[in-house]
């Protein structure tokens, strides 16, 4: 385990309890998932902008919940590089969060010239996505999914719509056949669940090896093929890890963004009363969610190579520093009233590791939401809003299910 961990492993207790001396907030606790915003308020009151946390038992980290501190860190890759190799030397292979944090030869987990090389290849491949064609792809894939449950009068929009739609759209962008993509999606979902990380990693890698082999035989106009043809000359191992990053950034966060936005629109009168009536757009709801409940709530890891002081707190060397995108967005230091058309949130990160696929992600999420609300305009939650369950975990803000009911409708006509 990390040599930087606190001297005592704190119990898993509700975040509302008074933390004992040396206590680290357990970000993996179900209580944190239930009400993270209360936790952020309590963290801020006790610790200020930098909070001692545990990502899993015995794995310490610092969580940044101050907006200005986060901006400083995200824009300072020299003092806050994203390469975790020194950290993971002291972390057990079976640590449940290790696969989410460990080094991979990709832009997300590298620094300096390596980061620039991987970033250039990924940005170039993603820039080749035809957004007009992507809009048509989302509609083409959404209609059969809606038709699979529209006559039933009820559905789980997470498992029956948001997740399969995101998975199929990302597959289409990457040029991945459905049979390979299904294994990729299962492996990626298992990584986020943290149950058996090694098995999840093995499943994911095996599927991506097959995809790379396929593209060697038949290159097409897709993200995977463009990556393979990029002048940086990515080898097979590097290709697999670029694809891990693209799938990881594409499936789970985008699924959560769609589901979290639909939840907001079905539970908040400002949106439930206006979005469906046309006063506010799905884009407005998306921006509200990206402020309040971004799909990756705590992420953007970095690992200071030497101790460094931020906001009068010494951060230890080689220990993870996470940006709480949710906590920073809701920092009272930058609190604002109406956030309509305000996109100053950190949900996409900023600086050299900012998401290079923001336009595509916005388009997919907005089109997915518009499709379901246009098809089923009388949709409503099947349970009270306070009975919706959130999946525990230190990184993602994700519902366990989004059950809805609506008047049974005939199938849509596919275009």
Coordinates of C-alpha atoms in Angstrom, one line a residue:
X1 CA 0.0 0.0 0.0
X2 CA 1.1 3.6 -0.4
X3 CA 3.6 4.8 2.1
X4 CA 1.7 8.1 2.2
X5 CA -1.4 6.7 3.8
X6 CA -2.7 8.0 7.1
X7 CA -1.6 6.2 10.3
X8 CA -5.0 4.9 10.9
X9 CA -7.6 3.5 8.5
X10 CA -10.8 5.3 9.3
X11 CA -14.1 3.4 9.5
X12 CA -16.6 3.7 6.8
X13 CA -19.1 6.1 8.4
X14 CA -21.8 8.6 7.2
X15 CA -20.2 11.8 5.9
X16 CA -22.5 13.7 8.3
X17 CA -20.6 12.4 11.4
X18 CA -17.9 14.4 13.0
X19 CA -14.5 13.3 11.6
X20 CA -12.0 12.1 14.2
X21 CA -8.4 13.3 14.2
X22 CA -6.6 11.9 11.1
X23 CA -9.8 11.1 9.4
X24 CA -10.0 10.8 5.7
X25 CA -13.3 11.0 3.9
X26 CA -14.1 7.6 2.3
X27 CA -15.2 8.5 -1.3
X28 CA -16.1 4.9 -1.8
X29 CA -18.8 4.9 0.9
X30 CA -22.5 4.6 -0.1
X31 CA -23.2 7.6 2.1
X32 CA -21.0 9.8 0.0
X33 CA -22.8 8.7 -3.2
X34 CA -26.2 9.4 -1.6
X35 CA -25.5 13.1 -0.9
X36 CA -22.1 14.2 -2.1
X37 CA -23.0 17.9 -2.0
X38 CA -23.5 17.7 1.7
X39 CA -20.1 16.0 1.9
X40 CA -18.5 18.8 -0.1
X41 CA -20.0 21.4 2.3
X42 CA -18.7 19.6 5.3
X43 CA -15.3 19.0 3.8
X44 CA -15.0 22.7 3.0
X45 CA -16.0 23.7 6.5
X46 CA -13.4 21.5 8.1
X47 CA -10.5 21.4 5.6
X48 CA -11.0 24.3 3.2
X49 CA -10.1 23.7 -0.5
X50 CA -7.9 20.6 -0.1
X51 CA -9.4 17.5 1.6
X52 CA -7.7 14.3 2.8
X53 CA -9.7 11.4 1.3
X54 CA -9.5 7.7 0.7
X55 CA -10.3 6.3 -2.8
X56 CA -10.6 2.8 -1.4
X57 CA -9.6 1.4 2.0
X58 CA -5.9 2.3 2.6
X59 CA -5.5 4.4 -0.6
X60 CA -5.1 8.1 0.4
X61 CA -5.4 11.0 -1.9
X62 CA -6.1 14.8 -1.8
X63 CA -9.4 16.0 -3.2
X64 CA -9.4 19.6 -4.5
X65 CA -12.8 21.3 -4.0
X66 CA -11.7 24.9 -4.5
X67 CA -12.3 26.2 -8.0
X68 CA -9.3 28.5 -8.1
X69 CA -6.9 25.9 -6.7
X70 CA -8.2 23.5 -9.3
X71 CA -7.6 25.9 -12.1
X72 CA -4.0 26.5 -10.9
X73 CA -3.3 22.7 -10.7
X74 CA -4.9 21.8 -14.0
X75 CA -2.8 24.5 -15.8
X76 CA 0.5 23.4 -14.1
X77 CA 1.5 20.0 -15.6
X78 CA 5.1 20.6 -14.6
X79 CA 4.3 20.5 -10.9
X80 CA 1.2 18.3 -11.3
X81 CA 2.0 15.7 -13.9
X82 CA -0.5 12.9 -14.7
X83 CA 2.1 10.1 -14.7
X84 CA 1.3 7.7 -11.8
X85 CA 4.2 5.3 -12.1
X86 CA 6.0 6.3 -8.9
X87 CA 2.7 6.1 -7.0
X88 CA 1.7 2.7 -8.2
X89 CA 5.0 1.1 -7.1
X90 CA 3.5 1.0 -3.6
X91 CA 0.0 -0.1 -4.5
X92 CA -1.1 -3.7 -4.6
X93 CA -2.0 -5.3 -7.9
X94 CA -5.4 -6.2 -6.7
X95 CA -6.2 -2.7 -5.4
X96 CA -9.8 -2.0 -6.7
X97 CA -9.0 1.5 -7.9
X98 CA -5.6 0.8 -9.4
X99 CA -6.9 0.0 -13.0
X100 CA -8.6 3.5 -13.0
X101 CA -5.4 5.3 -11.9
X102 CA -2.5 3.2 -13.1
X103 CA -0.1 4.2 -15.9
X104 CA -1.0 3.5 -19.5
X105 CA 0.8 4.8 -22.6
X106 CA -1.9 7.3 -23.4
X107 CA -2.5 11.1 -23.0
X108 CA -4.5 10.7 -19.8
X109 CA -1.7 9.0 -17.8
X110 CA 1.4 10.6 -19.3
X111 CA 3.3 13.9 -19.1
X112 CA 5.7 16.0 -21.2
X113 CA 6.7 14.8 -24.7
X114 CA 4.8 11.5 -24.3
X115 CA 1.6 13.4 -23.4
X116 CA 2.0 15.7 -26.4
X117 CA 2.5 12.8 -28.8
X118 CA -0.6 10.9 -27.6
X119 CA -2.7 14.0 -27.3
X120 CA -1.9 15.0 -30.9
X121 CA -2.9 11.7 -32.3
X122 CA -6.1 11.5 -30.4
X123 CA -7.1 15.1 -31.2
X124 CA -6.5 14.6 -34.8
X125 CA -8.5 11.4 -34.9
X126 CA -11.4 13.0 -33.1
X127 CA -11.3 16.1 -35.2
X128 CA -12.1 13.9 -38.2
X129 CA -15.6 13.0 -36.8
X130 CA -18.3 14.4 -39.0
X131 CA -20.8 16.0 -36.6
X132 CA -23.6 16.1 -39.1
X133 CA -23.2 12.4 -39.8
X134 CA -23.0 11.8 -36.0
X135 CA -26.3 13.5 -35.5
X136 CA -27.9 11.1 -38.0
X137 CA -26.1 8.1 -36.3
X138 CA -27.6 9.0 -32.9
X139 CA -31.1 9.2 -34.4
X140 CA -30.7 5.9 -36.4
X141 CA -29.6 4.1 -33.2
X142 CA -32.0 5.7 -30.8
X143 CA -35.2 4.8 -32.7
X144 CA -34.9 1.0 -32.4
X145 CA -34.1 1.3 -28.7
X146 CA -37.2 3.5 -28.1
X147 CA -39.2 1.0 -30.1
X148 CA -38.1 -1.8 -27.9
X149 CA -40.0 -0.4 -24.9
X150 CA -42.4 2.3 -26.1
X151 CA -45.4 -0.1 -26.2
X152 CA -44.7 -1.3 -22.7
X153 CA -45.5 2.0 -20.9
X154 CA -42.4 1.7 -18.7
X155 CA -38.7 1.4 -19.0
X156 CA -35.4 1.9 -17.2
X157 CA -33.9 4.7 -19.2
X158 CA -30.4 3.9 -17.9
X159 CA -30.1 0.3 -18.9
X160 CA -32.6 0.3 -21.8
X161 CA -31.7 3.6 -23.4
X162 CA -28.8 5.8 -22.2
X163 CA -26.2 3.0 -21.8
X164 CA -26.9 1.0 -25.0
X165 CA -27.3 4.1 -27.1
X166 CA -24.0 5.5 -25.9
X167 CA -22.3 2.2 -26.4
X168 CA -23.6 1.9 -30.0
X169 CA -22.7 5.5 -30.9
X170 CA -19.2 5.2 -29.6
X171 CA -18.8 1.9 -31.4
X172 CA -19.9 3.6 -34.6
X173 CA -17.4 6.5 -34.1
X174 CA -14.6 4.0 -33.5
X175 CA -15.6 1.7 -36.3
X176 CA -16.0 -1.2 -33.9
X177 CA -18.3 -4.2 -34.8
X178 CA -21.1 -4.8 -32.3
X179 CA -19.7 -8.3 -31.2
X180 CA -16.4 -6.8 -30.3
X181 CA -17.9 -3.6 -28.8
X182 CA -20.1 -5.7 -26.5
X183 CA -17.1 -7.2 -24.8
X184 CA -15.4 -3.8 -24.7
X185 CA -18.5 -2.3 -23.0
X186 CA -18.7 -5.1 -20.4
X187 CA -15.0 -4.8 -19.5
X188 CA -15.3 -1.0 -19.2
X189 CA -18.4 -1.2 -17.0
X190 CA -16.7 -3.7 -14.8
X191 CA -13.7 -1.4 -14.4
X192 CA -16.0 1.4 -13.1
X193 CA -17.8 -1.1 -10.8
X194 CA -14.4 -2.0 -9.2
X195 CA -15.5 -5.6 -8.4
X196 CA -12.9 -7.6 -10.2
X197 CA -10.5 -5.1 -11.9
X198 CA -8.0 -7.6 -13.2
X199 CA -10.7 -9.6 -15.0
X200 CA -12.3 -6.4 -16.3
X201 CA -8.9 -5.3 -17.6
X202 CA -8.2 -8.6 -19.3
X203 CA -11.7 -8.7 -21.0
X204 CA -11.2 -5.1 -22.3
X205 CA -7.7 -5.7 -23.6
X206 CA -8.6 -8.9 -25.4
X207 CA -11.5 -7.2 -27.2
X208 CA -9.3 -4.2 -28.2
X209 CA -6.5 -6.5 -29.5
X210 CA -9.1 -8.0 -31.8
X211 CA -10.3 -4.5 -33.0
X212 CA -6.8 -3.4 -33.8
X213 CA -6.1 -6.6 -35.7
X214 CA -9.3 -6.0 -37.7
X215 CA -8.4 -2.4 -38.6
X216 CA -5.0 -3.6 -39.9
X217 CA -6.9 -5.7 -42.4
X218 CA -9.6 -3.2 -43.3
X219 CA -9.0 0.5 -42.5
X220 CA -12.0 2.8 -42.8
X221 CA -12.9 6.4 -42.1
X222 CA -13.3 6.0 -38.3
X223 CA -11.5 7.2 -35.2
X224 CA -9.6 3.9 -34.8
X225 CA -8.3 3.9 -38.4
X226 CA -7.3 7.5 -38.2
X227 CA -5.3 6.8 -35.0
X228 CA -3.5 3.9 -36.7
X229 CA -2.6 6.1 -39.7
X230 CA -1.4 9.1 -37.7
X231 CA 2.2 10.2 -38.3
X232 CA 3.1 9.6 -34.6
X233 CA 3.3 5.9 -35.5
X234 CA 1.4 4.3 -32.6
X235 CA 2.4 0.7 -32.1
X236 CA -0.2 -2.0 -31.2
X237 CA 0.2 -1.6 -27.5
X238 CA -0.2 2.1 -27.7
X239 CA -3.2 1.7 -30.0
X240 CA -4.9 -0.5 -27.4
X241 CA -4.4 2.1 -24.7
X242 CA -5.6 5.0 -26.8
X243 CA -8.8 2.9 -27.4
X244 CA -9.1 2.2 -23.7
X245 CA -9.1 6.0 -23.1
X246 CA -11.6 6.7 -25.8
X247 CA -14.0 4.0 -24.6
X248 CA -13.5 5.0 -21.0
X249 CA -14.2 8.7 -21.7
X250 CA -17.0 7.8 -24.1
X251 CA -19.2 5.2 -22.5
X252 CA -19.5 5.6 -18.8
X253 CA -19.3 9.4 -18.5
X254 CA -21.6 10.0 -21.5
X255 CA -24.2 7.5 -20.2
X256 CA -24.2 9.2 -16.9
X257 CA -24.5 12.6 -18.5
X258 CA -27.6 11.6 -20.4
X259 CA -29.2 9.8 -17.4
X260 CA -28.4 12.6 -15.0
X261 CA -29.8 15.2 -17.3
X262 CA -33.0 13.2 -17.9
X263 CA -33.3 12.8 -14.1
X264 CA -33.0 16.6 -13.7
X265 CA -35.6 17.3 -16.4
X266 CA -38.0 14.9 -14.8
X267 CA -37.6 16.0 -11.2
X268 CA -36.9 19.8 -11.3
X269 CA -39.9 22.0 -11.9
X270 CA -37.7 24.6 -13.7
X271 CA -37.0 22.0 -16.4
X272 CA -40.0 19.7 -16.2
X273 CA -42.2 22.7 -16.6
X274 CA -40.2 24.4 -19.3
X275 CA -38.0 22.0 -21.3
X276 CA -40.8 20.0 -22.6
X277 CA -42.8 23.1 -23.3
X278 CA -39.9 24.5 -25.3
X279 CA -38.9 27.5 -23.1
X280 CA -35.6 25.9 -22.1
X281 CA -33.5 23.5 -24.2
X282 CA -31.9 20.2 -23.5
X283 CA -28.6 22.1 -23.8
X284 CA -29.6 24.3 -20.8
X285 CA -30.4 21.2 -18.8
X286 CA -27.1 19.6 -19.8
X287 CA -25.1 22.6 -18.7
X288 CA -27.0 22.6 -15.3
X289 CA -26.0 19.0 -14.8
X290 CA -22.4 19.7 -15.9
X291 CA -22.3 22.2 -13.1
X292 CA -24.2 20.4 -10.4
X293 CA -23.7 16.6 -11.0
X294 CA -21.0 16.1 -13.7
X295 CA -20.7 12.5 -14.8
X296 CA -17.1 12.3 -13.6
X297 CA -17.5 14.0 -10.2
X298 CA -13.9 13.5 -9.0
X299 CA -11.2 12.8 -11.5
X300 CA -8.3 14.6 -13.4
X301 CA -5.6 12.8 -11.3
X302 CA -2.1 14.2 -11.0
X303 CA 0.9 13.1 -8.9
X304 CA 3.3 15.9 -7.7
X305 CA 6.9 14.7 -8.1
X306 CA 7.9 16.5 -4.9
X307 CA 6.0 18.0 -1.9
X308 CA 4.3 21.2 -2.9
X309 CA 2.2 23.8 -1.0
X310 CA -1.2 24.8 -2.3
X311 CA -3.5 27.1 -0.2
X312 CA -1.2 26.7 2.8
X313 CA -1.4 22.9 2.6
X314 CA 1.6 20.7 1.9
X315 CA 0.7 18.0 -0.7
X316 CA 2.9 14.9 -0.4
X317 CA 5.0 13.7 -3.4
X318 CA 3.7 10.8 -5.5
X319 CA 0.2 10.8 -3.9
X320 CA -2.9 11.3 -6.1
X321 CA -4.4 14.7 -6.3
X322 CA -8.0 14.6 -7.6
X323 CA -10.0 17.5 -8.8
X324 CA -13.6 17.4 -7.6
X325 CA -15.2 18.7 -10.7
X326 CA -18.6 18.8 -8.8
X327 CA -17.1 20.4 -5.7
X328 CA -15.2 23.0 -7.6
X329 CA -18.2 23.9 -9.8
X330 CA -20.2 24.5 -6.6
X331 CA -17.5 26.4 -4.7
X332 CA -19.1 29.4 -3.0
X333 CA -16.2 31.5 -4.2
X334 CA -17.6 31.4 -7.7
X335 CA -21.2 30.7 -6.9
X336 CA -23.6 32.4 -9.3
X337 CA -27.4 32.5 -9.6
X338 CA -28.9 31.6 -13.0
X339 CA -26.5 29.4 -14.9
X340 CA -28.4 29.4 -18.2
X341 CA -25.9 29.6 -21.1
X342 CA -23.0 29.6 -18.5
X343 CA -20.4 27.0 -19.5
X344 CA -17.6 28.0 -17.1
X345 CA -17.8 24.7 -15.3
X346 CA -14.8 22.3 -15.1
X347 CA -16.8 19.2 -16.1
X348 CA -14.6 18.8 -19.3
X349 CA -11.5 19.8 -17.3
X350 CA -9.2 22.6 -18.6
X351 CA -5.6 22.9 -19.5
X352 CA -3.5 20.3 -21.4
X353 CA -5.8 17.4 -20.4
X354 CA -9.1 19.0 -21.3
X355 CA -11.5 16.7 -23.1
X356 CA -10.8 16.9 -26.8
X357 CA -14.3 15.6 -27.8
X358 CA -16.6 18.1 -26.1
X359 CA -18.5 19.0 -29.3
X360 CA -19.3 15.4 -30.1
X361 CA -20.2 14.6 -26.5
X362 CA -22.6 17.6 -26.3
X363 CA -24.2 16.6 -29.6
X364 CA -24.7 12.9 -28.6
X365 CA -26.1 13.8 -25.2
X366 CA -28.5 16.5 -26.5
X367 CA -29.7 14.4 -29.4
X368 CA -30.3 11.4 -27.2
X369 CA -32.4 13.5 -24.8
X370 CA -34.3 15.2 -27.6
X371 CA -35.1 11.8 -29.2
X372 CA -36.6 10.3 -26.1
X373 CA -38.6 13.4 -25.1
X374 CA -39.9 13.9 -28.6
X375 CA -41.0 10.2 -28.8
X376 CA -42.5 10.0 -25.3
X377 CA -43.5 13.6 -24.3
X378 CA -45.6 12.5 -21.3
X379 CA -42.8 10.5 -19.6
X380 CA -42.4 10.7 -15.9
X381 CA -40.5 9.0 -13.1
X382 CA -41.9 5.7 -11.9
X383 CA -40.7 6.3 -8.3
X384 CA -40.4 9.3 -6.1
X385 CA -37.2 11.2 -6.9
X386 CA -35.7 10.6 -3.4
X387 CA -35.9 6.8 -4.0
X388 CA -33.5 6.9 -7.0
X389 CA -30.3 5.1 -6.0
X390 CA -26.8 6.3 -6.8
X391 CA -24.0 3.8 -7.4
X392 CA -21.1 4.2 -4.8
X393 CA -17.6 4.9 -6.0
X394 CA -15.0 7.7 -5.8
X395 CA -15.1 8.8 -9.4
X396 CA -18.4 8.8 -11.2
X397 CA -21.8 10.3 -10.4
X398 CA -24.0 7.6 -11.7
X399 CA -27.5 6.3 -11.1
X400 CA -28.2 2.7 -10.5
X401 CA -31.4 2.9 -12.5
X402 CA -33.8 5.5 -14.0
X403 CA -37.3 3.9 -14.0
X404 CA -40.0 5.8 -15.9
X405 CA -43.6 5.4 -17.0
X406 CA -45.5 6.9 -19.9
X407 CA -48.6 6.2 -22.0
X408 CA -47.9 3.2 -24.2
X409 CA -47.1 4.3 -27.8
X410 CA -46.8 2.7 -31.2
X411 CA -43.3 2.2 -32.6
X412 CA -41.6 5.0 -34.3
X413 CA -40.8 5.0 -38.0
X414 CA -37.1 4.5 -38.6
X415 CA -35.5 6.9 -41.1

